Structures are given as C-alpha cells and as structure tokens.
C-alpha cells in the first residue's frame, strides 16, 4: 500500500503489485482483495474483469466482507452469483452461508427476505462466524427490514462477537455505552472498549481518533474541550 500511494517511498505500482502478489501467495486475504481492485480498475495492470472476479471470489471465500461486496458490485448476473453461493451453502461453508444471508438481506439475485437472512446469520454465528454475529447485532439494533428494534439484543450480539475478538463489534459496542443503546451509559466502559478495539485491529485507531474527538466535543465522560476535539478531528 505504501508503494501504491507513495507514502514514505517513491510511488511505484509495479512494486506494489509485486508485493500484493507475494502477500496473496502467503495467504493475505486483503492483498487478494486489493489485487482484485487493481484488475477491476486497471491500476498498475491491464483491466481484466475475469481476473478481478476470480480474486474477489477467492477473498470472499476467505471471509472478507469487502470482497463479497466487490463481487456483487462487479457481477453482471446477480442471480447466477446467488445460485453459486447457495450451492456452497449446501456444502456447509460458513462464508457461503454469510454471503447468501447478505443476498437475502439486500435483494441481490433474490427477493429481499430479512427473516431468511436472520436465520442464515444465526446458523453461521452458531458455528463461530463473527461477522454474522455482528450483522445480527446491527439488524436488531436498527430494526432492519421488518425486525422489531431490540437494542438490548443488538448489544448482546455485539458483546458476543467482541468477546471473541471482532474489532468492529468491540468498537460499535463502545458507542453503545456512549449512547446508552441496549446498555446503560458508561463512558469508562466505552473508553476501555475503544482501546481494546484498537488492540484487536490497529486500523481502528483512525476511527478511535474521531470517536475521542466527538467525546471531547460533547463532554461525554470527560470535560468538554473543543480545542482538543478540533485537534483530534484534524488528525483523524
């Protein structure tokens, strides 16, 4: 990524592609996803839709949500894609179950069926698929589709995924404690969760800076400090 953006080194897409390919060979799913994007848009390589779809599929099968979305976005036949996912579900693949749930949730290649999506997310979550657990939390927290809003249930799903190491759930649960969504307001707890989320995934630090800025701006759990808030917003 540093060679692609020229961060601290001269911009060199040839070198970036080489490193992405090497990382992909070592099982780095995010490198696979980034290569898929390069082939989709012709960044550093010739545009190759078939190659990009192949790489999106590979990263999606390894559980990367962004790759699933990339696959859906790039696909010209969502019905065919949904059928492929359903076939994989029959084989018991967790990521396939998650992907089919997503299709039913968004209406990609199938009619929207939130009830079916929840059933599939629960099936995957019961087998330890944390992104599915997080999605259940989001759906109940927001009353997605025809679901009745149940913030306590939503927060419980976030807490479950968080306890098993899902950084986005940990971060989201932190905000639940800030806003009192499904849990009692507890700014000390929210601060702890933001820190844990950052330990689980360093990329969360960017989100955390915005979060801390918001807390300082509104005086949640600390004295209101607009100067500090502005400083954090600027660096986020």
mmCIF file of C-alpha atoms in Angstrom:
data_model
loop_
_atom_site.group_PDB
_atom_site.id
_atom_site.type_symbol
_atom_site.label_atom_id
_atom_site.label_comp_id
_atom_site.label_asym_id
_atom_site.label_seq_id
_atom_site.Cartn_x
_atom_site.Cartn_y
_atom_site.Cartn_z
ATOM 1 C CA UNK A 1 0.000 0.000 0.000
ATOM 2 C CA UNK A 2 2.916 2.384 0.721
ATOM 3 C CA UNK A 3 4.340 1.928 -2.792
ATOM 4 C CA UNK A 4 0.878 2.376 -4.310
ATOM 5 C CA UNK A 5 0.285 5.683 -2.530
ATOM 6 C CA UNK A 6 3.893 6.854 -2.338
ATOM 7 C CA UNK A 7 3.835 7.025 1.448
ATOM 8 C CA UNK A 8 7.452 7.348 2.625
ATOM 9 C CA UNK A 9 8.709 5.764 -0.615
ATOM 10 C CA UNK A 10 8.513 6.742 -4.311
ATOM 11 C CA UNK A 11 5.175 5.772 -5.869
ATOM 12 C CA UNK A 12 5.737 2.502 -7.739
ATOM 13 C CA UNK A 13 2.685 0.500 -8.830
ATOM 14 C CA UNK A 14 4.844 -2.253 -10.346
ATOM 15 C CA UNK A 15 6.448 -2.778 -6.944
ATOM 16 C CA UNK A 16 3.060 -2.536 -5.225
ATOM 17 C CA UNK A 17 1.559 -5.229 -7.477
ATOM 18 C CA UNK A 18 4.591 -7.453 -6.873
ATOM 19 C CA UNK A 19 4.186 -7.113 -3.095
ATOM 20 C CA UNK A 20 0.425 -7.713 -3.252
ATOM 21 C CA UNK A 21 1.036 -10.899 -5.245
ATOM 22 C CA UNK A 22 3.673 -12.069 -2.778
ATOM 23 C CA UNK A 23 1.384 -11.365 0.191
ATOM 24 C CA UNK A 24 -1.506 -13.135 -1.544
ATOM 25 C CA UNK A 25 0.725 -16.198 -2.003
ATOM 26 C CA UNK A 26 1.300 -16.140 1.755
ATOM 27 C CA UNK A 27 -2.450 -16.176 2.417
ATOM 28 C CA UNK A 28 -3.036 -12.447 2.954
ATOM 29 C CA UNK A 29 -6.711 -12.066 2.038
ATOM 30 C CA UNK A 30 -6.571 -8.246 1.999
ATOM 31 C CA UNK A 31 -3.788 -8.354 -0.586
ATOM 32 C CA UNK A 32 -6.001 -10.628 -2.702
ATOM 33 C CA UNK A 33 -8.808 -8.109 -2.424
ATOM 34 C CA UNK A 34 -6.547 -5.199 -3.347
ATOM 35 C CA UNK A 35 -5.291 -7.085 -6.407
ATOM 36 C CA UNK A 36 -8.891 -7.720 -7.432
ATOM 37 C CA UNK A 37 -9.485 -3.966 -7.322
ATOM 38 C CA UNK A 38 -6.340 -3.331 -9.379
ATOM 39 C CA UNK A 39 -7.553 -5.712 -12.088
ATOM 40 C CA UNK A 40 -11.072 -4.268 -11.983
ATOM 41 C CA UNK A 41 -9.924 -0.672 -12.488
ATOM 42 C CA UNK A 42 -6.683 -1.254 -14.384
ATOM 43 C CA UNK A 43 -4.465 0.157 -11.643
ATOM 44 C CA UNK A 44 -0.891 -0.922 -12.353
ATOM 45 C CA UNK A 45 -2.121 -3.790 -14.531
ATOM 46 C CA UNK A 46 -4.307 -4.155 -17.612
ATOM 47 C CA UNK A 47 -8.025 -4.244 -16.850
ATOM 48 C CA UNK A 48 -9.176 -7.849 -16.558
ATOM 49 C CA UNK A 49 -12.712 -8.382 -15.303
ATOM 50 C CA UNK A 50 -12.432 -12.167 -15.228
ATOM 51 C CA UNK A 51 -9.277 -11.967 -13.145
ATOM 52 C CA UNK A 52 -10.806 -9.408 -10.790
ATOM 53 C CA UNK A 53 -13.917 -11.596 -10.302
ATOM 54 C CA UNK A 54 -11.713 -14.620 -9.640
ATOM 55 C CA UNK A 55 -9.755 -12.722 -6.973
ATOM 56 C CA UNK A 56 -12.873 -11.183 -5.409
ATOM 57 C CA UNK A 57 -14.344 -14.702 -5.189
ATOM 58 C CA UNK A 58 -11.182 -16.006 -3.575
ATOM 59 C CA UNK A 59 -11.071 -13.239 -0.962
ATOM 60 C CA UNK A 60 -14.820 -13.534 -0.362
ATOM 61 C CA UNK A 61 -14.467 -17.270 0.244
ATOM 62 C CA UNK A 62 -11.839 -16.435 2.861
ATOM 63 C CA UNK A 63 -14.367 -14.290 4.715
ATOM 64 C CA UNK A 64 -13.542 -10.724 3.681
ATOM 65 C CA UNK A 65 -16.799 -8.755 3.550
ATOM 66 C CA UNK A 66 -15.373 -6.032 1.297
ATOM 67 C CA UNK A 67 -14.591 -8.720 -1.277
ATOM 68 C CA UNK A 68 -18.159 -10.014 -1.144
ATOM 69 C CA UNK A 69 -19.411 -6.502 -1.810
ATOM 70 C CA UNK A 70 -16.847 -6.065 -4.597
ATOM 71 C CA UNK A 71 -18.018 -9.308 -6.162
ATOM 72 C CA UNK A 72 -21.656 -8.242 -6.017
ATOM 73 C CA UNK A 73 -20.838 -4.790 -7.417
ATOM 74 C CA UNK A 74 -18.765 -6.180 -10.294
ATOM 75 C CA UNK A 75 -21.111 -9.033 -11.171
ATOM 76 C CA UNK A 76 -23.429 -8.635 -14.148
ATOM 77 C CA UNK A 77 -25.502 -11.676 -13.154
ATOM 78 C CA UNK A 78 -26.569 -11.460 -9.518
ATOM 79 C CA UNK A 79 -28.972 -14.394 -9.901
ATOM 80 C CA UNK A 80 -26.113 -16.618 -11.022
ATOM 81 C CA UNK A 81 -23.974 -15.348 -8.163
ATOM 82 C CA UNK A 82 -26.730 -16.098 -5.638
ATOM 83 C CA UNK A 83 -27.039 -19.627 -7.054
ATOM 84 C CA UNK A 84 -23.292 -20.168 -6.663
ATOM 85 C CA UNK A 85 -23.490 -19.054 -3.043
ATOM 86 C CA UNK A 86 -26.461 -21.345 -2.379
ATOM 87 C CA UNK A 87 -24.557 -24.287 -3.833
ATOM 88 C CA UNK A 88 -21.660 -23.542 -1.496
ATOM 89 C CA UNK A 89 -24.104 -23.324 1.438
ATOM 90 C CA UNK A 90 -25.148 -26.906 0.726
ATOM 91 C CA UNK A 91 -21.517 -27.825 1.328
ATOM 92 C CA UNK A 92 -21.682 -26.180 4.750
ATOM 93 C CA UNK A 93 -19.208 -23.357 4.052
ATOM 94 C CA UNK A 94 -19.586 -20.633 6.662
ATOM 95 C CA UNK A 95 -18.652 -17.771 4.358
ATOM 96 C CA UNK A 96 -21.169 -19.011 1.788
ATOM 97 C CA UNK A 97 -23.906 -19.036 4.445
ATOM 98 C CA UNK A 98 -22.936 -15.473 5.342
ATOM 99 C CA UNK A 99 -22.929 -14.420 1.684
ATOM 100 C CA UNK A 100 -26.368 -15.903 0.995
ATOM 101 C CA UNK A 101 -27.691 -14.157 4.098
ATOM 102 C CA UNK A 102 -26.312 -10.920 2.662
ATOM 103 C CA UNK A 103 -28.049 -11.612 -0.661
ATOM 104 C CA UNK A 104 -31.407 -12.099 1.082
ATOM 105 C CA UNK A 105 -30.805 -9.027 3.219
ATOM 106 C CA UNK A 106 -30.044 -6.752 0.251
ATOM 107 C CA UNK A 107 -32.053 -8.455 -2.501
ATOM 108 C CA UNK A 108 -29.024 -9.371 -4.612
ATOM 109 C CA UNK A 109 -30.173 -12.002 -7.111
ATOM 110 C CA UNK A 110 -33.083 -12.997 -4.840
ATOM 111 C CA UNK A 111 -36.103 -11.291 -3.305
ATOM 112 C CA UNK A 112 -35.384 -9.481 -0.038
ATOM 113 C CA UNK A 113 -36.218 -11.809 2.835
ATOM 114 C CA UNK A 114 -34.975 -10.467 6.162
ATOM 115 C CA UNK A 115 -36.401 -13.450 8.065
ATOM 116 C CA UNK A 116 -34.334 -15.811 5.936
ATOM 117 C CA UNK A 117 -31.257 -13.594 6.279
ATOM 118 C CA UNK A 118 -31.537 -13.665 10.081
ATOM 119 C CA UNK A 119 -31.947 -17.446 10.044
ATOM 120 C CA UNK A 120 -28.791 -17.860 7.956
ATOM 121 C CA UNK A 121 -26.786 -15.358 10.000
ATOM 122 C CA UNK A 122 -27.816 -17.264 13.144
ATOM 123 C CA UNK A 123 -26.741 -20.525 11.532
ATOM 124 C CA UNK A 124 -23.285 -19.140 10.735
ATOM 125 C CA UNK A 125 -22.993 -17.322 14.078
ATOM 126 C CA UNK A 126 -23.754 -20.557 15.950
ATOM 127 C CA UNK A 127 -20.676 -22.023 14.300
ATOM 128 C CA UNK A 128 -18.490 -19.125 15.357
ATOM 129 C CA UNK A 129 -18.665 -16.831 12.316
ATOM 130 C CA UNK A 130 -18.146 -13.432 13.965
ATOM 131 C CA UNK A 131 -19.127 -11.184 11.010
ATOM 132 C CA UNK A 132 -22.531 -12.931 11.053
ATOM 133 C CA UNK A 133 -22.865 -12.292 14.789
ATOM 134 C CA UNK A 134 -22.034 -8.624 14.184
ATOM 135 C CA UNK A 135 -24.618 -8.369 11.387
ATOM 136 C CA UNK A 136 -27.287 -9.753 13.709
ATOM 137 C CA UNK A 137 -26.358 -7.075 16.223
ATOM 138 C CA UNK A 138 -26.695 -4.358 13.604
ATOM 139 C CA UNK A 139 -30.019 -5.667 12.294
ATOM 140 C CA UNK A 140 -31.644 -5.841 15.728
ATOM 141 C CA UNK A 141 -30.117 -2.544 16.840
ATOM 142 C CA UNK A 142 -31.614 -0.748 13.825
ATOM 143 C CA UNK A 143 -34.786 -2.760 13.252
ATOM 144 C CA UNK A 144 -33.717 -3.641 9.739
ATOM 145 C CA UNK A 145 -36.451 -4.833 7.410
ATOM 146 C CA UNK A 146 -39.471 -5.944 9.442
ATOM 147 C CA UNK A 147 -37.449 -6.727 12.546
ATOM 148 C CA UNK A 148 -38.625 -5.045 15.714
ATOM 149 C CA UNK A 149 -35.904 -2.798 17.130
ATOM 150 C CA UNK A 150 -34.343 -4.604 20.089
ATOM 151 C CA UNK A 151 -31.288 -2.674 21.239
ATOM 152 C CA UNK A 152 -30.585 -4.991 24.158
ATOM 153 C CA UNK A 153 -30.472 -7.961 21.808
ATOM 154 C CA UNK A 154 -28.347 -5.996 19.341
ATOM 155 C CA UNK A 155 -25.861 -5.004 22.051
ATOM 156 C CA UNK A 156 -25.736 -8.620 23.256
ATOM 157 C CA UNK A 157 -24.710 -9.784 19.768
ATOM 158 C CA UNK A 158 -22.042 -7.068 19.602
ATOM 159 C CA UNK A 159 -20.775 -8.117 23.033
ATOM 160 C CA UNK A 160 -20.626 -11.769 21.980
ATOM 161 C CA UNK A 161 -18.608 -11.008 18.845
ATOM 162 C CA UNK A 162 -16.428 -8.558 20.762
ATOM 163 C CA UNK A 163 -15.573 -11.133 23.430
ATOM 164 C CA UNK A 164 -14.303 -13.425 20.678
ATOM 165 C CA UNK A 165 -12.069 -10.782 19.113
ATOM 166 C CA UNK A 166 -14.170 -8.999 16.470
ATOM 167 C CA UNK A 167 -12.776 -5.408 16.432
ATOM 168 C CA UNK A 168 -15.699 -3.713 14.664
ATOM 169 C CA UNK A 169 -18.118 -5.206 17.192
ATOM 170 C CA UNK A 170 -15.892 -4.033 20.045
ATOM 171 C CA UNK A 171 -15.773 -0.516 18.591
ATOM 172 C CA UNK A 172 -19.532 -0.470 17.969
ATOM 173 C CA UNK A 173 -20.223 -1.733 21.480
ATOM 174 C CA UNK A 174 -18.116 1.164 22.761
ATOM 175 C CA UNK A 175 -20.560 3.541 21.090
ATOM 176 C CA UNK A 176 -23.492 1.651 22.589
ATOM 177 C CA UNK A 177 -22.071 2.531 26.015
ATOM 178 C CA UNK A 178 -21.637 6.167 24.959
ATOM 179 C CA UNK A 179 -25.220 6.489 23.738
ATOM 180 C CA UNK A 180 -26.981 4.029 26.044
ATOM 181 C CA UNK A 181 -28.160 1.814 23.212
ATOM 182 C CA UNK A 182 -29.112 -1.529 24.730
ATOM 183 C CA UNK A 183 -26.835 -0.926 27.733
ATOM 184 C CA UNK A 184 -26.538 1.683 30.476
ATOM 185 C CA UNK A 185 -24.410 4.711 29.618
ATOM 186 C CA UNK A 186 -20.895 4.027 30.865
ATOM 187 C CA UNK A 187 -18.164 6.294 29.492
ATOM 188 C CA UNK A 188 -15.409 4.441 31.325
ATOM 189 C CA UNK A 189 -16.507 1.204 29.689
ATOM 190 C CA UNK A 190 -16.706 2.852 26.265
ATOM 191 C CA UNK A 191 -13.149 4.134 26.613
ATOM 192 C CA UNK A 192 -11.944 0.633 27.545
ATOM 193 C CA UNK A 193 -13.708 -0.866 24.542
ATOM 194 C CA UNK A 194 -12.274 1.688 22.103
ATOM 195 C CA UNK A 195 -8.792 0.805 23.390
ATOM 196 C CA UNK A 196 -9.445 -2.942 23.106
ATOM 197 C CA UNK A 197 -10.763 -2.490 19.550
ATOM 198 C CA UNK A 198 -7.541 -0.730 18.605
ATOM 199 C CA UNK A 199 -5.521 -3.607 20.077
ATOM 200 C CA UNK A 200 -7.591 -6.067 18.033
ATOM 201 C CA UNK A 201 -7.045 -4.131 14.817
ATOM 202 C CA UNK A 202 -4.669 -1.160 14.502
ATOM 203 C CA UNK A 203 -6.797 0.326 11.713
ATOM 204 C CA UNK A 204 -9.422 1.106 14.346
ATOM 205 C CA UNK A 205 -7.135 3.876 15.654
ATOM 206 C CA UNK A 206 -8.412 6.158 12.865
ATOM 207 C CA UNK A 207 -11.994 5.574 13.996
ATOM 208 C CA UNK A 208 -10.944 5.998 17.615
ATOM 209 C CA UNK A 209 -9.498 9.448 16.985
ATOM 210 C CA UNK A 210 -12.835 10.565 15.545
ATOM 211 C CA UNK A 211 -14.620 8.923 18.481
ATOM 212 C CA UNK A 212 -12.466 10.651 21.079
ATOM 213 C CA UNK A 213 -12.925 13.944 19.233
ATOM 214 C CA UNK A 214 -16.706 13.507 19.450
ATOM 215 C CA UNK A 215 -16.476 12.692 23.168
ATOM 216 C CA UNK A 216 -14.410 15.812 23.852
ATOM 217 C CA UNK A 217 -16.716 17.932 21.678
ATOM 218 C CA UNK A 218 -19.809 16.946 23.671
ATOM 219 C CA UNK A 219 -18.199 16.367 27.059
ATOM 220 C CA UNK A 220 -19.086 12.691 27.304
ATOM 221 C CA UNK A 221 -17.148 11.043 30.135
ATOM 222 C CA UNK A 222 -14.648 13.926 30.260
ATOM 223 C CA UNK A 223 -14.676 17.746 30.479
ATOM 224 C CA UNK A 224 -15.835 19.407 27.269
ATOM 225 C CA UNK A 225 -12.780 20.561 25.308
ATOM 226 C CA UNK A 226 -13.446 21.964 21.837
ATOM 227 C CA UNK A 227 -9.761 22.689 21.204
ATOM 228 C CA UNK A 228 -8.875 19.049 21.873
ATOM 229 C CA UNK A 229 -11.809 17.894 19.770
ATOM 230 C CA UNK A 230 -10.700 20.006 16.812
ATOM 231 C CA UNK A 231 -7.144 18.699 17.153
ATOM 232 C CA UNK A 232 -8.357 15.089 17.056
ATOM 233 C CA UNK A 233 -10.772 15.696 14.163
ATOM 234 C CA UNK A 234 -7.881 17.246 12.206
ATOM 235 C CA UNK A 235 -5.572 14.280 12.736
ATOM 236 C CA UNK A 236 -8.229 11.564 12.243
#
